[in-house]
mmCIF file of C-alpha atoms in Angstrom:
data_model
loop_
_atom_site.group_PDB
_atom_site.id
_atom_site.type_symbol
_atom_site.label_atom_id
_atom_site.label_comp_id
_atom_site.label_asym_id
_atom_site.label_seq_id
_atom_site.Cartn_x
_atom_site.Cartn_y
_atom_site.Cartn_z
ATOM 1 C CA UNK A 204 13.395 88.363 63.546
ATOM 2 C CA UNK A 205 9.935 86.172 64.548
ATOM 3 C CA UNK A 206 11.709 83.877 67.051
ATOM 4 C CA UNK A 207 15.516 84.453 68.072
ATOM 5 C CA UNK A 208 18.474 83.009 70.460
ATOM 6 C CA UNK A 209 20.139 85.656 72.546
ATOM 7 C CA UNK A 210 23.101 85.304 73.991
ATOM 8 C CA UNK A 211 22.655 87.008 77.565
ATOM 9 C CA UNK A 212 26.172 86.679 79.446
ATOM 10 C CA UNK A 213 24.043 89.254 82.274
ATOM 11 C CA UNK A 214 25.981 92.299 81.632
ATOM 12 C CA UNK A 215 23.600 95.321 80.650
ATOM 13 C CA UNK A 216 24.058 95.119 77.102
ATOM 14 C CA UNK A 217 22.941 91.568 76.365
ATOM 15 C CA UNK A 218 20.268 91.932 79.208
ATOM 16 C CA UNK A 219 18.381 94.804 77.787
ATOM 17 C CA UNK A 220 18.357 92.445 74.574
ATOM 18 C CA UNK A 221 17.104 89.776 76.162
ATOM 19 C CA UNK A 222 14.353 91.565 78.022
ATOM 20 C CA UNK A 223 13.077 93.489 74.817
ATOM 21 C CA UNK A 224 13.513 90.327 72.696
ATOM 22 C CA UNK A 225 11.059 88.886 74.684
ATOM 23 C CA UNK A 226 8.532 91.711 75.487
ATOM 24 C CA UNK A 227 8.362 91.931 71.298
ATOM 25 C CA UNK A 228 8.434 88.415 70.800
ATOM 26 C CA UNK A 229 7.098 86.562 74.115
ATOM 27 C CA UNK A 230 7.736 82.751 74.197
ATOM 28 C CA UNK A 231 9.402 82.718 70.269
ATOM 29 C CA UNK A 232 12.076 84.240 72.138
ATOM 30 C CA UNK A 233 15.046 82.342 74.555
ATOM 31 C CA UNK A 234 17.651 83.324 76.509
ATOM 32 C CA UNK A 235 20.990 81.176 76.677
ATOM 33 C CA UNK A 236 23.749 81.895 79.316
ATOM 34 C CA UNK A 237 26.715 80.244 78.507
ATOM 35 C CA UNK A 238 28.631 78.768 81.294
ATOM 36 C CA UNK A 239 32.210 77.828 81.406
ATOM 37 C CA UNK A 240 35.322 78.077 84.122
ATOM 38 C CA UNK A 241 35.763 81.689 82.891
ATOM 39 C CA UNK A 242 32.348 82.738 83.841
ATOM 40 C CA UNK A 243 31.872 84.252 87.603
ATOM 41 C CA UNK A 244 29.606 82.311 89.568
ATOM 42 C CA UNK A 245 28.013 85.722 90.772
ATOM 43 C CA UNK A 246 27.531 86.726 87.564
ATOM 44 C CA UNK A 247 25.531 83.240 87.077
ATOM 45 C CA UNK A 248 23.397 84.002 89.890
ATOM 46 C CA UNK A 249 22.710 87.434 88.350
ATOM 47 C CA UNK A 250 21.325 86.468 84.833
ATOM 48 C CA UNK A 251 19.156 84.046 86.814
ATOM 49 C CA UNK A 252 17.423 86.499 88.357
ATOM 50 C CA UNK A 253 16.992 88.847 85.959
ATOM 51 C CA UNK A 254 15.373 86.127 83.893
ATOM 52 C CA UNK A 255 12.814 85.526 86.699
ATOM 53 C CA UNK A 256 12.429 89.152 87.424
ATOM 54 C CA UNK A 257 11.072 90.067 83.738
ATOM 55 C CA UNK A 258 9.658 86.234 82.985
ATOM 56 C CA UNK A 259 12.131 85.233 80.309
ATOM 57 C CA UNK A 260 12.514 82.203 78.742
ATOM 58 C CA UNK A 261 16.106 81.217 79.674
ATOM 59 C CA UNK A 262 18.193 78.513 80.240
ATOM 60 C CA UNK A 263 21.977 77.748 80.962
ATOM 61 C CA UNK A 264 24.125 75.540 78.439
ATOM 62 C CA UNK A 265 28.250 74.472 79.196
ATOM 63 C CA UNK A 266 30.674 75.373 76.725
ATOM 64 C CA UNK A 267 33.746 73.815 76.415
ATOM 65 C CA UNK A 268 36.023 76.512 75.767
ATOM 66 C CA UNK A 269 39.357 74.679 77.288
ATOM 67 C CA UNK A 270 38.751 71.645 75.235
ATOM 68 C CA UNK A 271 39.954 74.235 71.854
ATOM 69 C CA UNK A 272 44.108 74.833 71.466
ATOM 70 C CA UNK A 273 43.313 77.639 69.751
ATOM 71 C CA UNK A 274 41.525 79.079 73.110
ATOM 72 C CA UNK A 275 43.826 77.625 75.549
ATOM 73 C CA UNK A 276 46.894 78.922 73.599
ATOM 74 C CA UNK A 277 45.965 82.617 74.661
ATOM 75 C CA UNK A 278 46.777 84.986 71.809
ATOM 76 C CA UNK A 279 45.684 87.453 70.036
ATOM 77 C CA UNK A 280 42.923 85.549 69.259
ATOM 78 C CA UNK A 281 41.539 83.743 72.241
ATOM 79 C CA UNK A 282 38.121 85.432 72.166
ATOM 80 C CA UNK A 283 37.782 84.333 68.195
ATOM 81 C CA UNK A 284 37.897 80.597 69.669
ATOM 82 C CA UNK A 285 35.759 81.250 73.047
ATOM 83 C CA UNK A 286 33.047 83.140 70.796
ATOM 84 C CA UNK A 287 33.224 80.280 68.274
ATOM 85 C CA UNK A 288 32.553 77.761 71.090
ATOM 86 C CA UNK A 289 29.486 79.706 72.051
ATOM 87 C CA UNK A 290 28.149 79.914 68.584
ATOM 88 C CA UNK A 291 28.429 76.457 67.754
ATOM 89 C CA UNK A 292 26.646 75.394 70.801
ATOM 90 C CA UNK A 293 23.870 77.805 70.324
ATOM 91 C CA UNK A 294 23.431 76.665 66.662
ATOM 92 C CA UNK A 295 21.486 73.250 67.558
ATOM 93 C CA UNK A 296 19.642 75.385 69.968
ATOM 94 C CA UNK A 297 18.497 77.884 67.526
ATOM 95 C CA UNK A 298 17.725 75.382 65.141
ATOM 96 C CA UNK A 299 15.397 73.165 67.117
ATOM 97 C CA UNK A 300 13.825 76.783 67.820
ATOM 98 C CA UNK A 301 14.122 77.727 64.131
ATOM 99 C CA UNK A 302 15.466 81.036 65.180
ATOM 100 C CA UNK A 303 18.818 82.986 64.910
ATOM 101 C CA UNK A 304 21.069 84.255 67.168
ATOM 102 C CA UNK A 305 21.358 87.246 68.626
ATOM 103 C CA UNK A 306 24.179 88.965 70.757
ATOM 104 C CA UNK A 307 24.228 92.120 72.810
ATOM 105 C CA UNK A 308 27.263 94.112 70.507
ATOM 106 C CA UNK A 309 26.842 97.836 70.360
ATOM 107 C CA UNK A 310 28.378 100.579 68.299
ATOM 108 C CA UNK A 311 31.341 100.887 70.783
ATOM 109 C CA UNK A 312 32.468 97.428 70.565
ATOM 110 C CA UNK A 313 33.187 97.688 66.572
ATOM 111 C CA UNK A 314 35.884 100.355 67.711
ATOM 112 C CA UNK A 315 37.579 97.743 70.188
ATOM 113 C CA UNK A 316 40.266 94.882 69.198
ATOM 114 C CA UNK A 317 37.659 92.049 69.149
ATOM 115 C CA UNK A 318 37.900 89.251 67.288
ATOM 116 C CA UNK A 319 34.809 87.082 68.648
ATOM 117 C CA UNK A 320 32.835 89.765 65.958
ATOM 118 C CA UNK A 321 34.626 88.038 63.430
ATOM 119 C CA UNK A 322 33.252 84.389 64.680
ATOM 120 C CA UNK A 323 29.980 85.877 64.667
ATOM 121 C CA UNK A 324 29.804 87.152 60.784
ATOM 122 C CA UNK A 325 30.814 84.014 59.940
ATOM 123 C CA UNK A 326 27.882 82.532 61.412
ATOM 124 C CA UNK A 327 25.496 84.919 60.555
ATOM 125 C CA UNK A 328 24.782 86.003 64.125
ATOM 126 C CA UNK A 329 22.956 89.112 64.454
ATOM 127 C CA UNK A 330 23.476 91.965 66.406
ATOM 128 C CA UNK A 331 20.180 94.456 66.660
ATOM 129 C CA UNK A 332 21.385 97.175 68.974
ATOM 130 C CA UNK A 333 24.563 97.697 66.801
ATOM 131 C CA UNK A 334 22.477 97.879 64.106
ATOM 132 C CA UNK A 335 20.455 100.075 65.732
ATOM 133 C CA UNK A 336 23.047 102.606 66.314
ATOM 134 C CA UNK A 337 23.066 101.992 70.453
ATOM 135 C CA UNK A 338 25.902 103.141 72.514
ATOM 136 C CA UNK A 339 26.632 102.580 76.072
ATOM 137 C CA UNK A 340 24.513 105.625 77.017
ATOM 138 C CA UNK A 341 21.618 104.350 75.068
ATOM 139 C CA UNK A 342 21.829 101.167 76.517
ATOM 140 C CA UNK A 343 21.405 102.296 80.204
ATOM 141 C CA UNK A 344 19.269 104.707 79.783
ATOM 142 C CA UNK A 345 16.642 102.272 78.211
ATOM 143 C CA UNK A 346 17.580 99.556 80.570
ATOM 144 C CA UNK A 347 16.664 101.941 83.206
ATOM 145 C CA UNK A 348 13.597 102.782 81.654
ATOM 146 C CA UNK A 349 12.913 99.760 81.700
ATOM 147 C CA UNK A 350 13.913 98.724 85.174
ATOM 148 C CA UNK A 351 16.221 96.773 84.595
ATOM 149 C CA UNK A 352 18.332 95.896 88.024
ATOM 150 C CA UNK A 353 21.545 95.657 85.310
ATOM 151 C CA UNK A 354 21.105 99.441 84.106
ATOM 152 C CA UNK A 355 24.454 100.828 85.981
ATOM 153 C CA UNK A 356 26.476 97.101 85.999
ATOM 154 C CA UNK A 357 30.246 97.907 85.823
ATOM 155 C CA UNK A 358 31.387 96.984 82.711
ATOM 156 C CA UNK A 359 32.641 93.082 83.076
ATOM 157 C CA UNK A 360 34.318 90.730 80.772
ATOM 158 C CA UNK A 361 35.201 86.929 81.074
ATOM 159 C CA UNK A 362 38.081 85.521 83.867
ATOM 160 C CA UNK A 363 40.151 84.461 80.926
ATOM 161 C CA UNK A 364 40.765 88.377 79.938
ATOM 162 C CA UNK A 365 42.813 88.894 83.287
ATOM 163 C CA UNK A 366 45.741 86.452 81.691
ATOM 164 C CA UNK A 367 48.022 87.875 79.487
ATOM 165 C CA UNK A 368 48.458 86.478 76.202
ATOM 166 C CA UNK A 369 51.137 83.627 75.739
ATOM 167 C CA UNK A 370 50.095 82.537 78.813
ATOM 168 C CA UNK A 371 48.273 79.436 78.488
ATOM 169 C CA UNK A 372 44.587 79.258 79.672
ATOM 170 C CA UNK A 373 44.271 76.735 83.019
ATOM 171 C CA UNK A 374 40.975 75.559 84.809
ATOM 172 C CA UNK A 375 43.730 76.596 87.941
ATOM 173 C CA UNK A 376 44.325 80.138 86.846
ATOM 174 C CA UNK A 377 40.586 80.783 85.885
ATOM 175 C CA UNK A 378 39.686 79.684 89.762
ATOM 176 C CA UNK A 379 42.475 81.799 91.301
ATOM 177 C CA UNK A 380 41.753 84.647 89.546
ATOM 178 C CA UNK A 381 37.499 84.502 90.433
ATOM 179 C CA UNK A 382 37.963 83.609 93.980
ATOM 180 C CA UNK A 383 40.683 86.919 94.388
ATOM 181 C CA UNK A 384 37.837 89.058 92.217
ATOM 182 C CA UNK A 385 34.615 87.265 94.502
ATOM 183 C CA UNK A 386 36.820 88.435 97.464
ATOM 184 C CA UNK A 387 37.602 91.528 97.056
ATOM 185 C CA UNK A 388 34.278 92.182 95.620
ATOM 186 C CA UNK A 389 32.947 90.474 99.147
ATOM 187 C CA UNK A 390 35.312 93.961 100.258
ATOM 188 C CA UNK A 391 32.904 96.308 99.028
ATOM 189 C CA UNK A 392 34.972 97.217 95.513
ATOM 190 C CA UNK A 393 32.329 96.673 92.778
ATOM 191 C CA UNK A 394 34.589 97.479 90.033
ATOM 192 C CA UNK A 395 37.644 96.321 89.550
ATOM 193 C CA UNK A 396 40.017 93.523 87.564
ATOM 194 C CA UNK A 397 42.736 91.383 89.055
ATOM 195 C CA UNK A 398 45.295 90.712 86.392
ATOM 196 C CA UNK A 399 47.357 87.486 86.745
ATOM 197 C CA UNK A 400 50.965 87.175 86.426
ATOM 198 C CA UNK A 401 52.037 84.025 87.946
ATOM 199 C CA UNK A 402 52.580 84.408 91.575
ATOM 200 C CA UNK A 403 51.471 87.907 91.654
ATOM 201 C CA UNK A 404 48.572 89.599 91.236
ATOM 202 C CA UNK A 405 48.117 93.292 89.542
ATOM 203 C CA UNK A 406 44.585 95.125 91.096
ATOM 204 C CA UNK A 407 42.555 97.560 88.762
ATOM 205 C CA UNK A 408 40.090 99.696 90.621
ATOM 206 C CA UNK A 409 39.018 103.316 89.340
ATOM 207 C CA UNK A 410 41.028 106.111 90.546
ATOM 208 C CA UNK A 411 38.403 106.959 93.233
ATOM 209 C CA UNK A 412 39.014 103.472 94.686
ATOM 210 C CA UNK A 413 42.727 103.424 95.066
ATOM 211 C CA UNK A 414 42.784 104.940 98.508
ATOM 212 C CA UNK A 415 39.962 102.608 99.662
ATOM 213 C CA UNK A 416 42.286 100.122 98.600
ATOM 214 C CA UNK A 417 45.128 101.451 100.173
ATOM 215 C CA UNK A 418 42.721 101.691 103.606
ATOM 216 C CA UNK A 419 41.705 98.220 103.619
ATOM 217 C CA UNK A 420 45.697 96.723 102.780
ATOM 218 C CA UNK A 421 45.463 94.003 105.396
ATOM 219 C CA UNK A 422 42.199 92.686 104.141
ATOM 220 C CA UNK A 423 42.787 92.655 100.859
ATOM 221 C CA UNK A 424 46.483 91.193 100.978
ATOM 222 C CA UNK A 425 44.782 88.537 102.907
ATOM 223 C CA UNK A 426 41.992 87.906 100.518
ATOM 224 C CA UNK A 427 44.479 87.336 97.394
ATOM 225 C CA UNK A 428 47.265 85.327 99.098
ATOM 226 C CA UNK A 429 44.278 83.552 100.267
ATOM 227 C CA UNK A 430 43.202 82.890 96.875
ATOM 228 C CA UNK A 431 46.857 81.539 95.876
ATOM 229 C CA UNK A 432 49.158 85.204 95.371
ATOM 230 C CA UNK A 433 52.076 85.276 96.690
ATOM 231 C CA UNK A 434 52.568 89.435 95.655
ATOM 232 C CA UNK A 435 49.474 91.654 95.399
ATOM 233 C CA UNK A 436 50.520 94.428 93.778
ATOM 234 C CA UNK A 437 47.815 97.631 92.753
ATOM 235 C CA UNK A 438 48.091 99.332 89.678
ATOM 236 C CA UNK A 439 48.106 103.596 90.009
ATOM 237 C CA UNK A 440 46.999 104.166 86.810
ATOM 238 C CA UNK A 441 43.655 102.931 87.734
ATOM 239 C CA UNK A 442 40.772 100.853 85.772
ATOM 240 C CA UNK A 443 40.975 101.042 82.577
ATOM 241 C CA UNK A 444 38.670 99.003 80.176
ATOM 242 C CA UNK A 445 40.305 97.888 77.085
ATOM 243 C CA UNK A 446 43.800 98.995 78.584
ATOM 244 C CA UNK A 447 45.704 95.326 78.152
ATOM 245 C CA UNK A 448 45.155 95.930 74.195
ATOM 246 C CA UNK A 449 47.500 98.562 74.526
ATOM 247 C CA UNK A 450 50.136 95.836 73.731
ATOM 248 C CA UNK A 451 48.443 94.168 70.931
ATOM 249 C CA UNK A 452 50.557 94.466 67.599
ATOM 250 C CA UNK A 453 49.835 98.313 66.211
ATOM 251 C CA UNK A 454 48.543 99.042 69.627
ATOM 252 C CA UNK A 455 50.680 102.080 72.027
ATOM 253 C CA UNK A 456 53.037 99.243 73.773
ATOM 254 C CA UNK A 457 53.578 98.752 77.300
ATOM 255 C CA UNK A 458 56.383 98.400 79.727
ATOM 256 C CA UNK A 459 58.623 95.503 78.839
ATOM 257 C CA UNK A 460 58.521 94.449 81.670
ATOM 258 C CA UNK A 461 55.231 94.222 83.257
ATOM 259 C CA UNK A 462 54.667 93.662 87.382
ATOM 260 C CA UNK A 463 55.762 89.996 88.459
ATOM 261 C CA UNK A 464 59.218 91.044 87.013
ATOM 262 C CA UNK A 465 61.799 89.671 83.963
ATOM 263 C CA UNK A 466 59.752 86.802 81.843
ATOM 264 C CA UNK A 467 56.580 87.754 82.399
ATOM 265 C CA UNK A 468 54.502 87.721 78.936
ATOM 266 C CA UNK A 469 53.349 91.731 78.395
ATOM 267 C CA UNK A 470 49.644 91.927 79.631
ATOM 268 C CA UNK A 471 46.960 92.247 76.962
ATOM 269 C CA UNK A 472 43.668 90.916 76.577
ATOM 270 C CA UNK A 473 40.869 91.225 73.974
ATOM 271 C CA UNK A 474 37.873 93.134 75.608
ATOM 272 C CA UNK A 475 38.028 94.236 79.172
#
């Protein structure tokens, strides 16, 4: 690939692409960020400066992702839509730069329900550490090589993941949901998800966390019902990436009845 398009959300995947893309390729090769309702601010601020810490070529584009049914609708296959809406606004961009776009999938992801890869083969996006045969342990430990700030980033994924499926996609829920995960991350939890269900809000933290959780009740019941909860609630079981797929059809199944109580959709989500 002589010139290329990567699409660099700022987690450590797509930033380790990004950086060697242009260390190979210098300035035949550009950054994008995409930047829609379901992307954190922070995580904004992030990519920026790891684009002016290592020089890249970069720049931020909107997508439109509410403007698509499809994507608003929230099933199964809400990430096929979001992914499409990045694609198709990175083609024009990768064809003024006669380039092709790249994305930061690795080996792990082909294992995980995600249908955005399907958007991508159609479009002939290309993934190079996939193909390389790069895990998640390959990807840190040449991201720290590299010194990369990124290298140990919790594992993230977009706002719109923490609403179950049949549960339509708002610009409201998106902001609820990223000022209670800006606040409690404003707590000292670096890792964690806040799972929406109407009037009450599920935490995710890793095990280690829960008592820290537990220690700082006051603050963080104030933080969500500041951000619009009426019931924070905090999930035992822990963190677990991927978990809400669990009730995808074929996957394990969940509780019929998830936290918020009776008529709740069953909470499920496509890659975080």
């Amino acid at each position: 690939m002589r010139r290329v398009v990567v699409a660099c959300s700022g987690g450590v995947d797509s930033s380790l692409l990004a950086v060697v893309a242009h260390q190979e390729l210098g300035p035949s090769a550009l950054a994008v960020t995409a930047v829609s309702p379901a992307l954190p601010l922070e995580e904004l601020a992030q990519v920026e400066a790891l684009a002016a810490a290592h020089g890249l070529r970069w720049r931020a584009v909107p997508t439109r992702e509410l403007e698509r049914p499809g994507y608003v609708a929230n099933t199964g296959e809400r990430c096929y839509h979001c992914r499409s809406e990045l694609f198709d606004v990175l083609a024009p961009i990768a064809a003024q730069e006669g380039a092709v776009v790249a994305v930061g999938t690795i080996v792990d992801d082909l294992s995980d329900h995600r249908p955005g890869l399907r958007a991508a083969a159609e479009r002939g996006v290309r993934t190079p550490l996939a193909d390389a045969g790069f895990i998640k342990a390959d990807v840190r430990e040449a991201a720290r090589a590299l010194g990369l700030s990124v290298w140990d980033k919790p594992a993230a994924a977009c706002l719109a993941s923490r609403i179950p499926y049949g549960t339509p996609v708002t610009l409201g829920i998106l902001d609820r949901v990223g000022r209670a995960e800006a606040a409690l991350h404003a707590l000292g939890f670096a890792e964690l998800r806040v799972r929406h269900y109407g009037d009450a809000a599920r935490i995710e933290v890793p095990l280690s966390d829960l008592a820290r959780v537990l220690e700082a009740r006051p603050a963080v019941v104030e933080a969500l019902q500041a951000a619009g909860y009426r019931y924070v609630t905090l999930d035992l079981e822990g963190l677990r990436s991927g978990n809400l797929n669990a009730a995808l059809p074929g996957g394990p199944g969940l509780s019929p009845e998830p936290p918020g109580g009776p008529g709740v959709s069953p909470d499920m989500e496509a890659s975080s």
